[in-house]
XYZ file of C-alpha atoms in Angstrom:
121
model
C 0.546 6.799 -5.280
C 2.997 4.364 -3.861
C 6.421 4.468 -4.984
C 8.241 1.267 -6.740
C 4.495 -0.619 -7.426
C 1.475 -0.821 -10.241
C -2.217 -2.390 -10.150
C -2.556 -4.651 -12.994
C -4.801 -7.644 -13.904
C -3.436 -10.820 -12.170
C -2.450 -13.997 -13.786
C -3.566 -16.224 -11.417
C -7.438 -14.644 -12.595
C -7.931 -13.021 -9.160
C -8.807 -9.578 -11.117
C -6.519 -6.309 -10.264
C -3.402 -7.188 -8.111
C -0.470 -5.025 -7.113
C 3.188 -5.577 -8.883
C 6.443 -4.634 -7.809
C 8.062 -2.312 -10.212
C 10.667 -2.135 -8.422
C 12.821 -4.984 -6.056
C 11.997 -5.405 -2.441
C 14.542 -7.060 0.058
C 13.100 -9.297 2.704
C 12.391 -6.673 5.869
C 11.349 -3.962 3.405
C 8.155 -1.775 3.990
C 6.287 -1.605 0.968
C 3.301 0.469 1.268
C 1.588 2.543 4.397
C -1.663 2.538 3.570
C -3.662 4.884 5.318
C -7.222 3.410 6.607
C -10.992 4.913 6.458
C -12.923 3.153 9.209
C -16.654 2.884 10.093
C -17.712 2.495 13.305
C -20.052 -0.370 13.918
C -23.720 0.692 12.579
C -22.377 3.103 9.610
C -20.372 0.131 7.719
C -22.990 0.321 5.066
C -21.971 3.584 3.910
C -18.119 2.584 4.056
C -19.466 -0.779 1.791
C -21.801 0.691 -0.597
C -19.163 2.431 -2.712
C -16.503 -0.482 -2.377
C -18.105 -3.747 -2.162
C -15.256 -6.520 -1.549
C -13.259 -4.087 -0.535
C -13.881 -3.769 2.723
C -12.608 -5.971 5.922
C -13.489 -6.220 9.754
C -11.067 -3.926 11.827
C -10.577 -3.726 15.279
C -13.745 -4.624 17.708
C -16.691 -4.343 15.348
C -15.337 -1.639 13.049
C -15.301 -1.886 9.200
C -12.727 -0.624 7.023
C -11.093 0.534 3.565
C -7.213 0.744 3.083
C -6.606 3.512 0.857
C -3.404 3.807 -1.330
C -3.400 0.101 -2.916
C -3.654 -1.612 0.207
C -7.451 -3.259 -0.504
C -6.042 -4.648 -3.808
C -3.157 -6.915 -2.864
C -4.553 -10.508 -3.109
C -4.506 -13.034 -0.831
C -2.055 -16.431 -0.787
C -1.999 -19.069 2.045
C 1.711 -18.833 0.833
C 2.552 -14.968 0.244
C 5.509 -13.058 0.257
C 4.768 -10.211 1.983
C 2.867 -9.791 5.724
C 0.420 -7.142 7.039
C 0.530 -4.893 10.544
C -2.637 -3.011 11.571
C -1.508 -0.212 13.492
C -4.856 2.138 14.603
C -4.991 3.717 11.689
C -2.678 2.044 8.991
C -2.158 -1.023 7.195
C 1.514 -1.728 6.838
C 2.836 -3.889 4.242
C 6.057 -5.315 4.629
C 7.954 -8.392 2.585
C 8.628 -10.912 4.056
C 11.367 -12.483 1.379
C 13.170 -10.703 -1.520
C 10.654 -10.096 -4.152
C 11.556 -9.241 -7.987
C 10.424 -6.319 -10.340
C 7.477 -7.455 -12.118
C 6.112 -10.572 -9.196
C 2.864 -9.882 -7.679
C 3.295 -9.053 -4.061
C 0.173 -11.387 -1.613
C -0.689 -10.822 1.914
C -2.729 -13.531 3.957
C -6.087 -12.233 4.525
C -6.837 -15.013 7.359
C -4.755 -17.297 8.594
C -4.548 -20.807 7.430
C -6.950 -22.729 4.739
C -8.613 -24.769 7.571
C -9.768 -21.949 8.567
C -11.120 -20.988 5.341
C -11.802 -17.931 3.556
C -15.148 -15.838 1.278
C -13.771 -16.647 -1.985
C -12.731 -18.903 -4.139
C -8.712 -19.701 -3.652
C -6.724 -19.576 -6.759
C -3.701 -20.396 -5.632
């Protein structure tokens, strides 16, 4: 598994979120997380196994980041950023974050243009 991180329940009641366990400078890659995609027409067996999970990727393709990449939460305000390559999510931070904070990508953008879920944040 990833190096210098842990899944644990999140405070913010979000369910499981990923922790540093160790501290990450601003610039830093924190995870490469290694992506199963469907092809448009077979997301259903990608989704039936990891419902809420899954994301849109690429032109009509459906995804699954493996490693701990589908259970960072999201944050209209989060300290770390996300870079689709063809067939990786990479996380980086984007400031200096402590052992023990929960590290939160942006899943989309800004809250006009609003999310699935409930915001916690």
């Amino acid at each position: 598994m990833p190096q210098g991180l842990r899944v644990a329940e999140s405070p913010t009641g979000a369910g499981r979120g990923v922790f540093a366990t160790q501290p990450f400078a601003a610039g830093d890659e924190i995870e490469r997380c290694p992506m199963l995609i469907a092809e448009e027409g077979n997301e259903e067996e990608l989704e039936a196994g990891a419902v809420g999970y899954v994301f849109g990727w690429g032109d009509g393709q459906t995804a699954l980041a493996l490693g701990y990449g589908s259970l960072y939460n999201h944050s209209y305000s989060p300290n770390a950023t996300t870079l689709e390559t063809k067939d990786e999510l990479v996380i980086t931070a984007t400031r200096d974050i402590a052992v023990g904070e929960e590290i939160y990508i942006n899943y989309m953008g800004t809250a006009q243009e609003g999310v699935w879920f409930e915001v916690l944040d």
